[in-house]
Every structure is written in structure tokens, then in C-alpha cells.
Short mmCIF file of C-alpha atoms in Angstrom, two decimals:
data_model
loop_
_atom_site.label_atom_id
_atom_site.label_comp_id
_atom_site.label_asym_id
_atom_site.label_seq_id
_atom_site.Cartn_x
_atom_site.Cartn_y
_atom_site.Cartn_z
CA MET A 60 0.00 0.00 0.00
CA ALA A 61 1.20 3.51 -0.76
CA THR A 62 -0.11 7.01 -0.05
CA ILE A 63 0.15 10.19 -2.09
CA THR A 64 -1.18 13.63 -1.20
CA ARG A 65 -3.15 15.76 -3.63
CA LYS A 66 -4.92 19.09 -3.28
CA ILE A 67 -8.60 19.39 -4.08
CA HIS A 68 -9.70 22.87 -5.15
CA PHE A 69 -13.30 24.06 -5.04
CA TYR A 70 -14.90 26.40 -7.57
CA SER A 71 -18.31 27.86 -8.38
CA LEU A 72 -19.95 26.99 -11.69
CA VAL A 73 -21.17 30.11 -13.51
CA VAL A 74 -22.62 29.77 -17.01
CA GLU A 75 -23.71 32.68 -19.22
CA ARG A 76 -25.85 32.52 -22.34
CA GLN A 77 -25.22 35.17 -24.98
CA ARG A 78 -27.85 35.59 -27.71
CA LEU A 79 -27.65 37.80 -30.75
CA ILE A 80 -30.86 39.80 -31.22
CA LYS A 81 -30.71 40.46 -34.96
CA THR A 82 -33.67 42.85 -35.02
CA GLN A 83 -31.95 45.07 -32.45
CA ASN A 84 -28.39 44.31 -33.56
CA GLU A 85 -27.25 43.63 -30.02
CA VAL A 86 -26.17 40.75 -27.80
CA LYS A 87 -28.25 39.83 -24.76
CA SER A 88 -26.40 38.10 -21.94
CA SER A 89 -27.95 36.22 -19.03
CA VAL A 90 -26.62 34.02 -16.24
CA LEU A 91 -28.24 30.57 -16.28
CA SER A 92 -29.81 29.03 -13.21
CA LEU A 93 -28.47 25.73 -11.92
CA GLU A 94 -31.57 23.99 -13.24
CA GLU A 95 -30.99 25.46 -16.73
CA ILE A 96 -27.34 24.40 -16.64
CA LYS A 97 -28.31 20.86 -15.68
CA LYS A 98 -30.87 20.59 -18.50
CA ILE A 99 -28.30 21.71 -21.10
CA PHE A 100 -25.73 19.29 -19.71
CA GLU A 101 -28.16 16.36 -19.71
CA THR A 102 -29.17 17.02 -23.32
CA LYS A 103 -25.57 17.00 -24.52
CA TYR A 104 -24.66 14.09 -22.24
CA LYS A 105 -27.19 11.85 -23.97
CA GLU A 106 -25.76 12.83 -27.37
CA MET A 107 -22.15 11.95 -26.47
CA PRO A 108 -20.72 8.67 -27.84
CA LEU A 109 -20.96 5.76 -25.38
CA LEU A 110 -17.73 3.82 -24.77
CA SER A 111 -17.46 0.13 -23.90
CA ASN A 112 -16.58 1.05 -20.28
CA GLY A 113 -19.84 2.99 -19.91
CA ASN A 114 -18.26 6.45 -20.15
CA ARG A 115 -19.66 9.18 -22.38
CA THR A 116 -16.87 11.00 -24.19
CA VAL A 117 -16.02 13.96 -26.39
CA ASN A 118 -12.74 14.75 -28.13
CA ILE A 119 -11.83 18.43 -28.39
CA LYS A 120 -8.97 20.10 -30.23
CA LYS A 121 -8.10 23.61 -29.14
CA TYR A 122 -5.17 25.42 -30.70
CA ASN A 123 -2.29 22.90 -30.52
CA ASP A 124 -3.77 20.89 -27.65
CA GLN A 125 -5.98 17.82 -27.76
CA TYR A 126 -8.36 16.99 -24.90
CA THR A 127 -10.51 13.95 -24.20
CA ILE A 128 -13.31 14.61 -21.71
CA ASP A 129 -15.12 11.59 -20.30
CA ILE A 130 -18.26 11.65 -18.19
CA VAL A 131 -17.39 8.72 -15.92
CA GLU A 132 -20.55 8.86 -13.79
CA TYR A 133 -23.71 10.93 -13.78
CA SER A 134 -26.38 10.40 -11.14
CA ASN A 135 -28.17 12.31 -8.36
CA ASP A 136 -27.27 15.68 -9.94
CA LYS A 137 -23.55 14.85 -9.76
CA ALA A 138 -21.17 14.29 -12.66
CA ILE A 139 -17.71 12.74 -12.31
CA ILE A 140 -15.60 14.00 -15.20
CA LYS A 141 -12.17 12.86 -16.36
CA ILE A 142 -10.18 15.49 -18.28
CA GLY A 143 -7.35 14.06 -20.35
CA GLN A 144 -4.80 15.95 -22.42
CA LYS A 145 -2.48 14.55 -25.07
CA SER A 146 0.98 14.47 -23.56
CA PRO A 147 3.75 16.14 -25.57
CA ASN A 148 6.28 14.20 -23.50
CA ASN A 149 8.22 11.76 -25.70
CA THR A 150 10.88 11.02 -23.11
CA VAL A 151 8.86 8.48 -21.12
CA GLU A 152 10.11 4.90 -20.76
CA ILE A 153 9.60 1.76 -18.70
CA ILE A 154 12.34 0.76 -16.25
CA ASN A 155 12.91 -2.57 -14.49
CA GLU A 156 13.58 -1.73 -10.84
CA VAL A 157 15.71 -4.85 -10.37
CA THR A 158 17.86 -4.89 -13.50
CA MET A 159 17.55 -1.15 -14.24
CA GLU A 160 17.01 -1.99 -17.89
CA THR A 161 14.72 0.35 -19.81
CA ASN A 162 12.28 -0.10 -22.68
CA ASP A 163 10.11 2.18 -24.76
CA VAL A 164 6.43 2.49 -23.92
CA PRO A 165 4.67 0.29 -26.49
CA LEU A 166 2.23 2.38 -28.53
CA SER A 167 0.43 1.52 -31.73
CA ASP A 168 -0.16 4.00 -34.55
CA ASN A 169 -3.55 5.08 -33.20
CA GLN A 170 -2.47 5.52 -29.58
CA HIS A 171 -0.82 8.32 -27.60
CA LEU A 172 0.02 9.09 -24.00
CA GLN A 173 -2.21 11.43 -22.05
CA THR A 174 -2.21 12.98 -18.61
CA TYR A 175 -5.52 13.33 -16.79
CA THR A 176 -7.26 14.50 -13.67
CA LEU A 177 -10.76 14.18 -12.26
CA CYS A 178 -13.40 16.62 -11.10
CA GLU A 179 -16.94 16.46 -9.78
CA ILE A 180 -19.76 18.88 -10.59
CA ASP A 181 -22.74 19.04 -8.25
CA PHE A 182 -25.47 20.67 -10.31
CA SER A 183 -27.69 21.08 -7.24
CA THR A 184 -25.19 23.45 -5.58
CA GLY A 185 -23.08 24.70 -8.49
CA ILE A 186 -19.88 23.57 -6.76
CA VAL A 187 -16.99 22.02 -8.72
CA SER A 188 -14.41 19.86 -6.89
CA PHE A 189 -11.16 19.53 -8.83
CA ILE A 190 -8.05 17.41 -8.14
CA TRP A 191 -4.95 19.49 -8.86
CA ILE A 192 -2.09 17.46 -10.38
CA ALA A 193 1.00 19.29 -11.63
CA SER A 194 1.26 17.69 -15.08
CA ALA A 195 -2.47 17.24 -15.70
CA PRO A 196 -4.97 19.63 -17.34
CA LYS A 197 -6.09 22.61 -15.27
CA ILE A 198 -9.65 23.70 -14.43
CA SER A 199 -9.69 25.96 -17.51
CA ALA A 200 -9.76 22.83 -19.71
CA LEU A 201 -13.25 22.07 -18.39
CA LYS A 202 -14.46 25.14 -20.27
CA PHE A 203 -13.97 23.20 -23.50
CA LEU A 204 -16.68 20.75 -22.47
CA PHE A 205 -19.18 23.58 -22.10
CA SER A 206 -18.05 25.18 -25.36
CA ILE A 207 -19.75 22.37 -27.30
CA PHE A 208 -23.07 23.49 -25.79
CA SER A 209 -23.00 26.62 -27.98
CA THR A 210 -25.24 26.82 -31.07
CA GLU A 211 -25.51 29.16 -34.05
CA SER A 212 -28.02 31.32 -32.22
CA GLU A 213 -26.44 31.39 -28.78
CA TYR A 214 -22.98 31.26 -27.24
CA ILE A 215 -22.37 29.53 -23.92
CA ASN A 216 -19.63 31.04 -21.79
CA VAL A 217 -18.51 29.42 -18.54
CA HIS A 218 -16.50 30.68 -15.56
CA PHE A 219 -15.04 28.81 -12.59
CA PRO A 220 -14.39 31.47 -9.93
CA SER A 221 -12.51 30.16 -6.92
CA ILE A 222 -14.40 29.76 -3.69
CA VAL A 223 -12.42 32.06 -1.44
CA SER A 224 -11.46 30.68 1.94
CA VAL A 225 -13.83 32.01 4.59
CA ASP A 226 -11.00 31.56 7.09
CA MET A 227 -8.93 34.17 5.25
CA ILE A 228 -11.78 36.69 5.26
CA LYS A 229 -12.29 36.09 8.99
CA LYS A 230 -8.57 36.52 9.60
CA LEU A 231 -8.50 39.87 7.81
CA SER A 232 -11.59 41.03 9.69
CA THR A 233 -9.65 40.82 12.97
CA LYS A 234 -7.01 43.31 11.81
CA ASN A 235 -7.05 46.60 13.76
CA LEU A 236 -6.89 48.75 10.63
CA ILE A 237 -8.34 48.01 7.21
CA SER A 238 -7.26 51.12 5.34
CA LYS A 239 -8.05 50.31 1.71
CA VAL A 240 -10.16 48.00 -0.44
CA GLU A 241 -9.64 47.92 -4.20
CA PHE A 242 -11.32 45.67 -6.74
CA GLU A 243 -11.91 45.43 -10.47
CA VAL A 244 -14.94 43.91 -12.18
CA ALA A 245 -15.08 42.87 -15.84
CA VAL A 246 -17.98 43.56 -18.23
CA PRO A 247 -19.80 46.31 -16.31
CA GLN A 248 -23.36 47.26 -17.19
CA ASP A 249 -23.76 50.04 -19.75
CA ASN A 250 -25.29 52.35 -17.16
CA ILE A 251 -21.98 52.40 -15.28
CA LEU A 252 -20.45 54.16 -18.28
CA SER A 253 -23.32 56.63 -18.53
CA ASP A 254 -23.90 57.27 -14.83
CA SER A 255 -20.26 57.44 -13.76
CA LEU A 256 -18.45 58.72 -16.84
CA GLY A 257 -21.13 60.60 -18.75
CA ILE A 258 -20.76 58.42 -21.87
CA SER A 259 -24.05 58.29 -23.74
CA GLU A 260 -25.58 55.14 -25.24
CA LYS A 261 -24.91 56.56 -28.69
CA ASP A 262 -21.23 57.12 -27.91
CA PHE A 263 -20.99 53.65 -26.38
CA ASN A 264 -22.55 51.99 -29.45
CA ALA A 265 -19.98 53.74 -31.65
CA LEU A 266 -17.20 51.70 -30.03
CA LYS A 267 -16.10 48.42 -31.63
CA ASP A 268 -13.66 45.51 -31.25
CA ILE A 269 -13.67 45.78 -27.45
CA LYS A 270 -12.29 42.61 -25.86
CA TYR A 271 -13.79 43.38 -22.45
CA GLN A 272 -14.70 46.28 -20.18
CA THR A 273 -13.76 46.73 -16.57
CA THR A 274 -14.60 49.09 -13.78
CA ARG A 275 -12.32 49.61 -10.80
CA LEU A 276 -13.26 50.92 -7.38
CA LYS A 277 -10.82 52.02 -4.70
CA LEU A 278 -11.96 52.82 -1.16
CA VAL A 279 -9.25 54.61 0.86
CA GLY A 280 -9.58 55.49 4.52
CA GLU A 281 -8.29 58.43 6.50
CA ARG A 282 -4.75 58.07 7.85
CA ASN A 283 -4.63 55.49 10.69
CA LYS A 284 -8.39 54.96 10.42
CA SER A 285 -10.26 51.79 9.53
CA ILE A 286 -12.90 52.13 6.81
CA PHE A 287 -15.15 49.54 8.47
CA ALA A 288 -17.03 50.04 11.72
CA SER A 289 -16.77 46.39 12.76
CA PRO A 290 -15.35 43.01 11.62
CA ASN A 291 -18.87 41.93 10.62
CA ASN A 292 -19.24 44.99 8.37
CA PHE A 293 -16.02 44.05 6.58
CA MET A 294 -17.00 40.38 6.14
CA GLU A 295 -20.45 41.27 4.81
CA PHE A 296 -18.98 43.80 2.38
CA ILE A 297 -16.39 41.35 0.99
CA ASN A 298 -18.95 38.54 0.71
CA VAL A 299 -21.35 40.77 -1.25
CA ILE A 300 -18.61 41.81 -3.71
CA ILE A 301 -17.54 38.22 -4.38
CA SER A 302 -21.02 36.69 -4.45
CA ASN A 303 -22.52 39.31 -6.77
CA ASN A 304 -19.63 39.25 -9.24
CA LYS A 305 -18.95 35.56 -9.82
CA GLY A 306 -16.61 35.05 -12.75
CA LYS A 307 -16.25 38.81 -13.27
CA LEU A 308 -13.97 39.81 -10.41
CA LYS A 309 -10.45 40.45 -11.73
CA PHE A 310 -8.85 41.14 -8.37
CA LEU A 311 -9.78 42.09 -4.82
CA ASN A 312 -7.04 43.67 -2.72
CA VAL A 313 -7.34 44.55 0.95
CA SER A 314 -4.75 46.69 2.77
CA ALA A 315 -4.69 45.86 6.48
CA LYS A 316 -2.50 45.77 9.57
CA ASN A 317 -2.49 45.45 13.33
CA TYR A 318 -1.22 48.25 15.53
CA GLY A 319 2.59 48.38 15.42
CA GLU A 320 2.77 46.51 12.08
CA LYS A 321 3.41 47.70 8.56
CA THR A 322 0.43 47.69 6.22
CA GLN A 323 0.26 44.64 3.94
CA VAL A 324 -1.77 44.18 0.77
CA TYR A 325 -3.69 40.91 0.54
CA ASN A 326 -5.10 39.61 -2.74
CA VAL A 327 -8.17 37.90 -1.29
CA LEU A 328 -8.83 35.83 -4.42
CA GLU A 329 -5.51 34.01 -4.01
CA TYR A 330 -6.71 32.40 -0.78
CA ASP A 331 -9.06 29.88 -2.34
CA PHE A 332 -10.73 27.01 -0.51
CA THR A 333 -8.58 23.87 -0.83
CA LYS A 334 -8.15 20.60 1.03
CA SER A 335 -5.10 18.34 1.08
CA VAL A 336 -6.20 14.73 0.78
CA ASN A 337 -4.31 11.45 1.15
CA PHE A 338 -5.05 8.89 -1.57
CA VAL A 339 -4.19 5.28 -0.75
CA PHE A 340 -3.18 2.96 -3.60
CA GLU A 341 -2.08 -0.66 -3.68
CA ASN A 342 0.55 0.32 -6.24
CA ILE A 343 1.85 3.90 -6.28
CA GLU A 344 2.81 3.53 -9.94
CA ILE A 345 -0.77 2.74 -10.93
CA ALA A 346 -3.10 5.44 -9.64
CA GLN A 347 -6.47 3.73 -9.37
CA GLN A 348 -9.27 5.88 -10.71
CA LYS A 349 -11.83 4.44 -8.27
CA GLU A 350 -9.84 5.71 -5.28
CA TYR A 351 -9.60 9.18 -6.79
CA ILE A 352 -13.36 9.24 -7.37
CA ARG A 353 -14.15 7.92 -3.88
CA MET A 354 -11.99 10.50 -2.10
CA LEU A 355 -13.08 13.32 -4.40
CA ASP A 356 -16.74 12.81 -3.52
CA LYS A 357 -15.99 12.08 0.16
CA THR A 358 -13.98 15.30 0.55
CA TYR A 359 -16.71 17.34 -1.13
CA GLU A 360 -19.45 15.89 1.07
CA GLU A 361 -17.38 16.46 4.23
CA ASN A 362 -16.93 20.15 3.35
CA LYS A 363 -20.24 20.75 1.60
CA TYR A 364 -21.93 22.56 4.49
CA GLU A 365 -19.00 24.93 4.98
CA LEU A 366 -18.79 25.60 1.23
CA LEU A 367 -22.50 26.39 1.06
CA GLN A 368 -22.11 28.97 3.83
CA TYR A 369 -20.15 30.99 1.34
CA VAL A 370 -21.55 30.13 -2.07
CA LYS A 371 -24.60 32.18 -2.93
CA SER A 372 -27.30 30.07 -4.56
CA ASN A 373 -28.33 30.97 -8.11
#
């Protein structure tokens, strides 16, 4: 028996639908409810090719990368998903631990090596649990699965904002002085431009080829004064910013210190909710998928209540 430690990261699932209104020559964007997301997923899931092992699969090529995304299990509003990526590594070989002799990895013409990881989506809560492995695909690769949900009339865009550690927010709330909060939000509403900057709808419509828009807000306190009346005020304020801007928050910096200390700037979004988990395998060289799946779901269920205290329901 052997044990390896992996980190499980937790994210929110945010899906936007963008529709082109031809009669008005504009794009309407709306955030889908969890029920709407589940219905879209189930429709596409049934259309995916069925493999001999029972998995549903889709092969996606993006730029120079090739991904294979398998739906390993789907039941009770939960989907276990394996994300594989074609490995560019051609320096892998098999070694005999006794004789130290090496051999090439036997591959036929229609085979290649791939690295993979596993994640779980709970469509009832909108929480994604993701096993982080250094050489495996990252959470961003899961976006490619949702990209196939797009049609000619509508574009599906997905975000996986990190679930920020509540412990970090609580820790900052205990600081004696919180002197500055600064954050930036992508894709602001048009009325922000008109109300704050005096840019009319006509002037705004004259713009083109804009990749994205952002608005930045900086709250600065008086010298040696805290801008929040109490720790609870700070926690509520930060929670509202994060909850109401899922997938749109570019950064969220808090400047804080205790008396006698120098002020430090904390990027709150870097302190995401993670858990280190021990996976037990009979053979460390052969990572058994069943053990990954078992511990992935177990870890999520053990932390589900705490995660839901932070995640705002759709």
C-alpha cells in the first residue's frame, strides 16, 4: 500500500448565455440558473458517444492541444468528469527496478500518452471539486466541455471562480486597521459608463472591437483609520462583492495591519478554498481511478456545508 497527497480545489460553476438579437443588432447576456445548466448538460450528455466502459466521451482540439473529456458517472445531480490531455512528452520509458534496464512504452499508430485528472460537478449546488495534479490539465480545460453546448443562435460562456477561503476573510476582519479595499470587475453594465463617466448610449454603441470592459473601485480610509465600523461589516462587504460578481472579479485587494505593524496588501482571491487529501493505492505507480473518485466525492461531502455557507445560490 502507498499514499500520495493531492490538493482538491473548489470552484463555483457560472454559465452565461449570450444571444444575438438580430432585429436590435445587439447581444443579450444572461446568467443561467443551476436547473438550466443541468438541462443543457443532460441534453448533450445523452448525445455523447458511449464507450465500452460505460463512459460518455467527447474529443476536443483547441489550438495545438488535444483533450478527451469523459463523463465517468452521472447520477443524483452529480457528474464525475475525467479530463485528459495529449501528452507532448516523448521522453517516457519503462524501467525494471531490479535490472535497471529500460524499454520504450509500447504504442500503436492510433495511440498516444495522455495525462488526466478528475473533477466532480454538483449541479444542485453549483460547486466544482477539482483534483490538482501538476502535469495534468487545469480547471480551464473544463471550459472546453461547455463550449460544445454553444449553437448558431447562442454562445455559452462558462467561468469557474474560486471559492475564497472564509477563514482568510475572517482573519483579515480581525485586523485593527483596514485602510483600503480595491477591486476590479469585468464587463460592467452600460449604465456604469453613462452614470459614472457621462458616456451616452450613442457614444458607447460607436465603439467596436472591445475585448472586455472593466470598472475599478478604490476605497481609501483616512490616515490610521479603519474604513469599516466592525469586523462583521467588513465580512459582509467582501462577501457581497464576491457573491454578486462571480466570474467577473479580476482582483480584490485589501490593505490591512495590526497596531505596530506595517500595512500589507492581501489579494483575497488568491486564498481559495482547498483541502489536502491522502489517496491510498495498492501500487503507487498505478493510480487507481476508483480511489480518486471515492476521495473526491468524500472530501466534497465532508466540506459541503462549509462551502454552502459561502456560495450564494443561483
